[in-house]
Amino acid sequence: MSASTIATTRHDWSLAEVKALFQQPFNDLLFQAQTVHRAHFDPNRVQVSTLLSIKTGACPEDCKYCPQSGHYNTGLEKQKLMEVQKVLEEAARAKAIGSTRFCMGAAWKHPSAKDMPYVLEMVKGVKAMGLETCMTLGKLDQEQTLALAQAGLDYYNHNLDTSPEFYTSIITTRTYAERLQTLAYVRDAGMKICSGGILGMGESLDDRAGLLIQLANLPEHPESVPINMLVKVAGTPLAEEQDVDPFDFIRMLAVARILMPKSHVRLSAGREQMNEQMQALAFMAGANSIFYGEKLLTTANPQADKDMQLFARLGILPEAREEHADEVHQAAIEQALVEQRSSELFYDAASA
């Protein structure tokens, strides 16, 4: 593949082309992905987000992977919508540990009219702290989308999950077309899109390629593409699925980077199960965004201090916000990482 082809942003990928990328020798694929990555990003910067569940459990959707679905008995404690002030307190903590984006997720099929005013206040409050804002609230209508945009929401997360062909094997309570319609409303309202999928649900290589094709062939690529590894939760229909081969997961990240060269590719759910070497390979493959903190909605995530240790060992720094960056805060984060590199917490891997 020529250098000019590598730099090209396309929206007309075919299944044969994408499968050919997946089937390259592993090192060739990673080299190509890293070449694309370096053409558009600083390879040693990673965008850091924190995710908070603002309403947990009792979701009417039947997504087979999700412990929050009311269709399955997973022992998850149901919680009502959090108070606005408590959400803002959590956002302040997220900023203090280095996050630049605060993501809020609610287990809904769609937001209700009575809850929307509180949701909008959350967006306004988090935005006022100088954080980027992101929400995932389920399906939106046009009026709700415009209200979120007017409140200052930067990103809306709405994952496609898998390919159109495999989708009905995983979810029956919402159609693929409805998901695409919500993404269209978000884009039309001027917000940025966060949309990706999940590996490890029993999907085929064609399905993995098909998911990426759906995202890459949108009129505009999502600004953020979370790639999740299934977190198997007892009580869900996918609790006994086979583990994803680590190299297959890295291939998914690399192909996502090649297809969507200017998007942030997020190493998302499932990171708790990844060792440091696998995470390092993920960054080499073009992943440049993570969730930071102890929890992703209802499942565990590597603790913030462990992430800082890994960043320091790899020479990675948090990415600053593109707009209205808090330069003093950013400098403090970077200084803390520099100090930790020389502390007793770390060792010289070359001499180990």
Coordinates of C-alpha atoms in Angstrom, one line a residue:
M1 CA 0.0 0.0 0.0
S2 CA 1.5 3.4 -1.0
A3 CA 2.0 6.3 1.3
S4 CA -0.6 8.3 -0.6
T5 CA -3.2 5.5 0.0
I6 CA -2.3 5.4 3.7
A7 CA -3.1 9.1 4.1
T8 CA -6.4 8.9 2.3
T9 CA -9.6 9.1 4.3
R10 CA -12.2 6.9 2.6
H11 CA -15.9 6.2 2.9
D12 CA -16.3 3.4 0.4
W13 CA -14.6 0.4 1.9
S14 CA -15.7 -3.1 0.7
L15 CA -15.8 -6.3 2.6
A16 CA -13.1 -7.9 0.5
E17 CA -10.7 -5.0 1.2
V18 CA -11.3 -5.0 4.9
K19 CA -10.9 -8.7 5.2
A20 CA -7.7 -8.5 3.3
L21 CA -6.4 -6.0 6.0
F22 CA -7.4 -8.5 8.8
Q23 CA -5.6 -11.3 7.0
Q24 CA -2.2 -9.6 6.6
P25 CA 0.7 -10.9 8.6
F26 CA 0.5 -9.5 12.1
N27 CA 3.6 -7.4 11.9
D28 CA 2.7 -5.9 8.5
L29 CA -0.7 -4.9 9.8
L30 CA 0.7 -3.2 12.9
F31 CA 3.3 -1.4 10.8
Q32 CA 0.7 -0.1 8.5
A33 CA -1.6 0.9 11.4
Q34 CA 1.2 2.7 13.2
T35 CA 2.2 4.5 10.0
V36 CA -1.3 5.8 9.6
H37 CA -1.5 6.7 13.3
R38 CA 1.7 8.8 13.1
A39 CA 0.4 10.6 10.1
H40 CA -2.5 12.0 12.1
F41 CA -1.6 11.8 15.8
D42 CA 1.2 12.2 18.3
P43 CA 2.0 8.5 18.9
N44 CA 2.9 9.1 22.5
R45 CA -0.3 10.9 23.6
V46 CA -3.5 9.1 24.7
Q47 CA -6.8 10.8 25.3
V48 CA -8.2 10.1 28.8
S49 CA -11.9 9.8 29.7
T50 CA -13.9 8.8 32.8
L51 CA -17.2 7.1 32.5
L52 CA -19.9 7.3 35.2
S53 CA -23.2 5.4 35.3
I54 CA -25.8 8.1 36.1
K55 CA -28.7 5.6 36.1
T56 CA -28.0 1.9 36.6
G57 CA -30.0 -1.3 35.8
A58 CA -33.5 -2.2 34.8
C59 CA -33.0 -1.3 31.1
P60 CA -35.8 -2.6 28.9
E61 CA -33.4 -3.5 26.1
D62 CA -32.4 -7.2 25.7
C63 CA -28.8 -6.8 24.7
K64 CA -27.3 -10.2 25.4
Y65 CA -24.0 -8.8 26.6
C66 CA -25.4 -6.3 29.1
P67 CA -25.7 -6.9 32.9
Q68 CA -28.0 -3.8 33.0
S69 CA -30.7 -5.4 31.0
G70 CA -33.9 -6.0 32.9
H71 CA -34.3 -9.3 31.0
Y72 CA -31.5 -11.0 32.9
N73 CA -30.8 -11.8 36.5
T74 CA -27.2 -10.6 37.1
G75 CA -27.6 -9.5 40.7
L76 CA -27.0 -5.9 39.7
E77 CA -28.5 -3.4 42.1
K78 CA -30.9 -1.0 40.4
Q79 CA -30.4 2.7 40.9
K80 CA -32.4 5.7 40.0
L81 CA -31.0 8.7 38.1
M82 CA -28.3 10.3 40.1
E83 CA -28.7 13.8 41.6
V84 CA -27.1 16.5 39.5
Q85 CA -24.8 17.6 42.3
K86 CA -23.5 14.1 42.9
V87 CA -22.7 13.8 39.1
L88 CA -20.8 17.1 39.2
E89 CA -18.8 15.9 42.3
E90 CA -17.8 12.8 40.3
A91 CA -16.8 15.0 37.3
A92 CA -14.6 17.1 39.6
R93 CA -12.8 13.9 40.8
A94 CA -12.3 12.8 37.2
K95 CA -10.7 16.0 36.3
A96 CA -8.5 15.8 39.4
I97 CA -7.0 12.5 38.2
G98 CA -6.3 13.7 34.7
S99 CA -9.4 13.0 32.6
T100 CA -10.2 15.5 29.9
R101 CA -13.6 14.0 29.0
F102 CA -16.4 13.0 31.3
C103 CA -18.9 10.4 29.9
M104 CA -22.3 9.8 31.5
G105 CA -24.2 6.7 30.8
A106 CA -27.9 5.8 31.6
A107 CA -29.5 2.4 31.3
W108 CA -32.4 3.6 29.2
K109 CA -34.0 2.6 25.9
H110 CA -34.5 6.4 25.5
P111 CA -34.6 9.4 27.9
S112 CA -37.9 10.2 29.3
A113 CA -39.4 13.7 29.3
K114 CA -39.2 14.0 33.1
D115 CA -35.5 13.1 33.2
M116 CA -34.3 15.3 30.4
P117 CA -34.1 18.5 32.4
Y118 CA -31.8 16.9 34.9
V119 CA -29.7 15.4 32.1
L120 CA -29.3 18.8 30.5
E121 CA -28.2 20.3 33.8
M122 CA -25.5 17.6 34.1
V123 CA -24.2 18.5 30.7
K124 CA -24.1 22.2 31.5
G125 CA -22.4 21.7 34.9
V126 CA -19.7 19.4 33.6
K127 CA -19.1 21.7 30.6
A128 CA -18.6 24.6 33.0
M129 CA -15.7 22.7 34.7
G130 CA -13.7 22.8 31.4
L131 CA -14.3 19.1 30.7
E132 CA -15.5 17.7 27.4
T133 CA -18.9 16.1 27.8
C134 CA -20.2 12.8 26.5
M135 CA -23.4 11.0 27.2
T136 CA -25.0 7.7 26.3
L137 CA -28.7 7.6 26.9
G138 CA -30.1 5.2 24.3
K139 CA -32.2 6.2 21.3
L140 CA -32.8 9.9 20.8
D141 CA -35.5 11.7 18.9
Q142 CA -34.6 14.9 17.0
E143 CA -35.9 17.2 19.7
Q144 CA -33.9 15.6 22.4
T145 CA -30.8 15.6 20.3
L146 CA -31.1 19.4 19.7
A147 CA -31.7 20.0 23.4
L148 CA -28.5 18.1 24.2
A149 CA -26.5 20.1 21.6
Q150 CA -27.9 23.4 22.9
A151 CA -26.8 22.4 26.5
G152 CA -23.3 22.0 25.2
L153 CA -22.9 18.2 24.8
D154 CA -19.7 17.5 22.9
Y155 CA -20.0 13.8 22.2
Y156 CA -22.9 11.3 22.0
N157 CA -22.1 7.6 22.4
H158 CA -24.3 5.2 20.6
N159 CA -22.5 1.9 19.6
L160 CA -23.5 -0.2 16.7
D161 CA -22.2 -3.2 18.6
T162 CA -21.7 -5.5 15.6
S163 CA -22.5 -6.0 11.9
P164 CA -26.0 -5.6 10.6
E165 CA -26.1 -9.3 9.8
F166 CA -25.2 -10.5 13.3
Y167 CA -27.1 -7.8 15.2
T168 CA -30.4 -9.6 15.6
S169 CA -28.6 -12.5 17.3
I170 CA -27.6 -10.0 20.0
I171 CA -30.5 -7.5 20.3
T172 CA -34.1 -7.6 19.3
T173 CA -35.6 -4.6 21.1
R174 CA -34.0 -2.0 18.9
T175 CA -33.2 -2.1 15.2
Y176 CA -29.9 -1.3 13.5
A177 CA -31.7 1.3 11.5
E178 CA -32.8 3.0 14.7
R179 CA -29.2 3.1 15.9
L180 CA -28.1 4.7 12.6
Q181 CA -30.9 7.2 12.8
T182 CA -29.8 8.4 16.2
L183 CA -26.3 8.8 14.9
A184 CA -27.7 10.9 12.0
Y185 CA -29.6 13.1 14.4
V186 CA -26.4 13.6 16.5
R187 CA -24.4 14.6 13.5
D188 CA -27.1 16.9 12.1
A189 CA -27.2 18.7 15.5
G190 CA -23.5 19.4 15.3
M191 CA -22.3 17.1 18.0
K192 CA -19.4 14.6 17.7
I193 CA -20.1 10.9 17.5
C194 CA -18.7 8.1 19.7
S195 CA -19.6 4.8 18.2
G196 CA -18.0 1.3 18.1
G197 CA -18.7 -2.2 19.0
I198 CA -17.9 -5.4 21.0
L199 CA -15.7 -8.4 20.2
G200 CA -16.3 -11.8 21.7
M201 CA -20.1 -12.2 21.3
G202 CA -19.7 -15.2 18.9
E203 CA -19.3 -13.0 15.8
S204 CA -17.4 -14.0 12.7
L205 CA -14.5 -12.2 10.9
D206 CA -17.1 -11.0 8.4
D207 CA -19.1 -9.5 11.3
R208 CA -16.0 -7.7 12.7
A209 CA -15.2 -6.3 9.3
G210 CA -18.9 -5.5 8.7
L211 CA -19.0 -3.4 11.9
L212 CA -16.0 -1.4 10.9
I213 CA -17.3 -0.9 7.4
Q214 CA -20.6 0.5 8.8
L215 CA -18.6 3.1 10.8
A216 CA -16.0 3.9 8.2
N217 CA -18.6 4.4 5.4
L218 CA -20.7 6.9 7.3
P219 CA -20.7 10.3 5.6
E220 CA -18.3 11.4 8.4
H221 CA -16.2 9.1 10.5
P222 CA -17.0 9.0 14.2
E223 CA -14.6 11.1 16.1
S224 CA -14.3 8.4 18.7
V225 CA -14.4 4.6 18.0
P226 CA -14.6 2.5 21.2
I227 CA -13.5 -1.1 20.7
N228 CA -14.8 -3.3 23.5
M229 CA -13.8 -6.8 24.6
L230 CA -16.8 -8.6 26.0
V231 CA -16.9 -8.6 29.8
K232 CA -18.6 -11.9 30.5
V233 CA -21.2 -11.5 33.3
A234 CA -22.9 -14.4 35.0
G235 CA -26.6 -14.3 34.2
T236 CA -26.3 -12.8 30.7
P237 CA -26.7 -15.1 27.7
L238 CA -23.1 -14.5 26.6
A239 CA -21.6 -15.5 29.9
E240 CA -20.0 -18.7 28.5
E241 CA -18.7 -17.3 25.2
Q242 CA -15.1 -18.2 24.3
D243 CA -12.4 -15.6 25.0
V244 CA -11.2 -13.4 22.2
D245 CA -7.8 -14.3 21.0
P246 CA -5.5 -11.3 22.1
F247 CA -4.0 -11.0 18.6
D248 CA -7.4 -10.9 17.0
F249 CA -8.4 -8.0 19.3
I250 CA -5.2 -6.1 18.4
R251 CA -6.0 -6.8 14.7
M252 CA -9.4 -5.2 15.2
L253 CA -7.8 -2.0 16.7
A254 CA -5.3 -1.9 13.8
V255 CA -7.9 -2.2 11.1
A256 CA -10.1 0.4 12.8
R257 CA -7.1 2.8 12.8
I258 CA -6.4 2.2 9.1
L259 CA -10.1 2.7 8.1
M260 CA -10.7 5.7 10.3
P261 CA -7.3 7.5 10.3
K262 CA -8.4 10.7 12.1
S263 CA -10.7 9.1 14.7
H264 CA -9.6 8.4 18.3
V265 CA -9.7 4.6 18.6
R266 CA -10.6 3.8 22.2
L267 CA -9.3 0.8 24.1
S268 CA -12.5 0.3 26.1
A269 CA -14.3 -2.4 28.1
G270 CA -12.3 -5.5 28.8
R271 CA -9.1 -3.7 29.6
E272 CA -9.1 -5.2 33.1
Q273 CA -8.4 -8.6 31.5
M274 CA -5.5 -7.3 29.4
N275 CA -1.9 -7.5 30.7
E276 CA 0.5 -4.6 30.2
Q277 CA 2.1 -6.1 27.1
M278 CA -1.3 -6.4 25.4
Q279 CA -2.1 -2.8 26.2
A280 CA 1.2 -1.7 24.8
L281 CA 0.5 -3.6 21.6
A282 CA -2.9 -1.9 21.5
F283 CA -1.3 1.5 21.5
M284 CA 1.2 0.4 18.8
A285 CA -1.9 -0.7 16.7
G286 CA -3.3 2.9 16.9
A287 CA -5.4 2.9 20.0
N288 CA -5.1 6.4 21.5
S289 CA -8.0 6.8 24.0
I290 CA -8.9 5.0 27.2
F291 CA -11.4 5.1 30.0
Y292 CA -9.5 6.0 33.2
G293 CA -10.6 5.1 36.7
E294 CA -11.9 2.1 38.6
K295 CA -15.2 1.3 36.9
L296 CA -16.8 1.2 33.5
L297 CA -20.6 1.5 34.2
T298 CA -20.9 -1.8 36.1
T299 CA -17.6 -3.6 35.4
A300 CA -14.1 -3.2 36.7
N301 CA -11.4 -1.1 35.0
P302 CA -7.7 -0.7 35.8
Q303 CA -7.3 1.8 38.6
A304 CA -6.0 5.2 37.7
D305 CA -2.7 4.8 39.4
K306 CA -2.0 1.6 37.5
D307 CA -2.7 3.5 34.3
M308 CA -0.3 6.2 35.2
Q309 CA 2.4 3.6 36.0
L310 CA 1.9 2.0 32.6
F311 CA 1.9 5.4 30.8
A312 CA 5.2 6.3 32.5
R313 CA 6.8 3.0 31.5
L314 CA 5.7 3.5 27.9
G315 CA 6.6 7.2 27.8
I316 CA 3.0 8.1 27.1
L317 CA 1.4 11.3 28.2
P318 CA -2.3 12.3 28.5
E319 CA -3.6 14.2 25.4
A320 CA -4.6 17.8 26.1
R321 CA -8.0 19.0 25.1
E322 CA -8.0 20.5 21.7
E323 CA -10.1 23.5 22.8
H324 CA -9.9 25.5 26.0
A325 CA -7.1 23.3 27.3
D326 CA -6.4 23.8 31.0
E327 CA -2.6 24.3 30.5
V328 CA -1.8 24.5 34.2
H329 CA -3.7 21.3 35.0
Q330 CA -2.2 19.5 32.0
A331 CA 1.3 20.5 33.1
A332 CA 0.6 19.2 36.6
I333 CA -0.4 15.8 35.2
E334 CA 2.7 15.6 33.0
Q335 CA 4.9 16.5 35.9
A336 CA 3.4 13.9 38.1
L337 CA 4.1 11.3 35.4
V338 CA 7.7 12.4 35.1
E339 CA 8.2 12.2 38.9
Q340 CA 6.6 8.7 39.0
R341 CA 9.0 7.5 36.3
S342 CA 11.9 8.1 38.6
S343 CA 10.2 6.8 41.7
E344 CA 10.6 3.3 43.3
L345 CA 7.3 2.3 41.7
F346 CA 9.1 1.7 38.5
Y347 CA 12.0 -0.4 37.4
D348 CA 14.3 -0.4 34.4
A349 CA 12.7 -3.1 32.1
A350 CA 16.0 -3.4 30.1
S351 CA 17.9 -4.5 33.2
A352 CA 15.1 -6.7 34.7

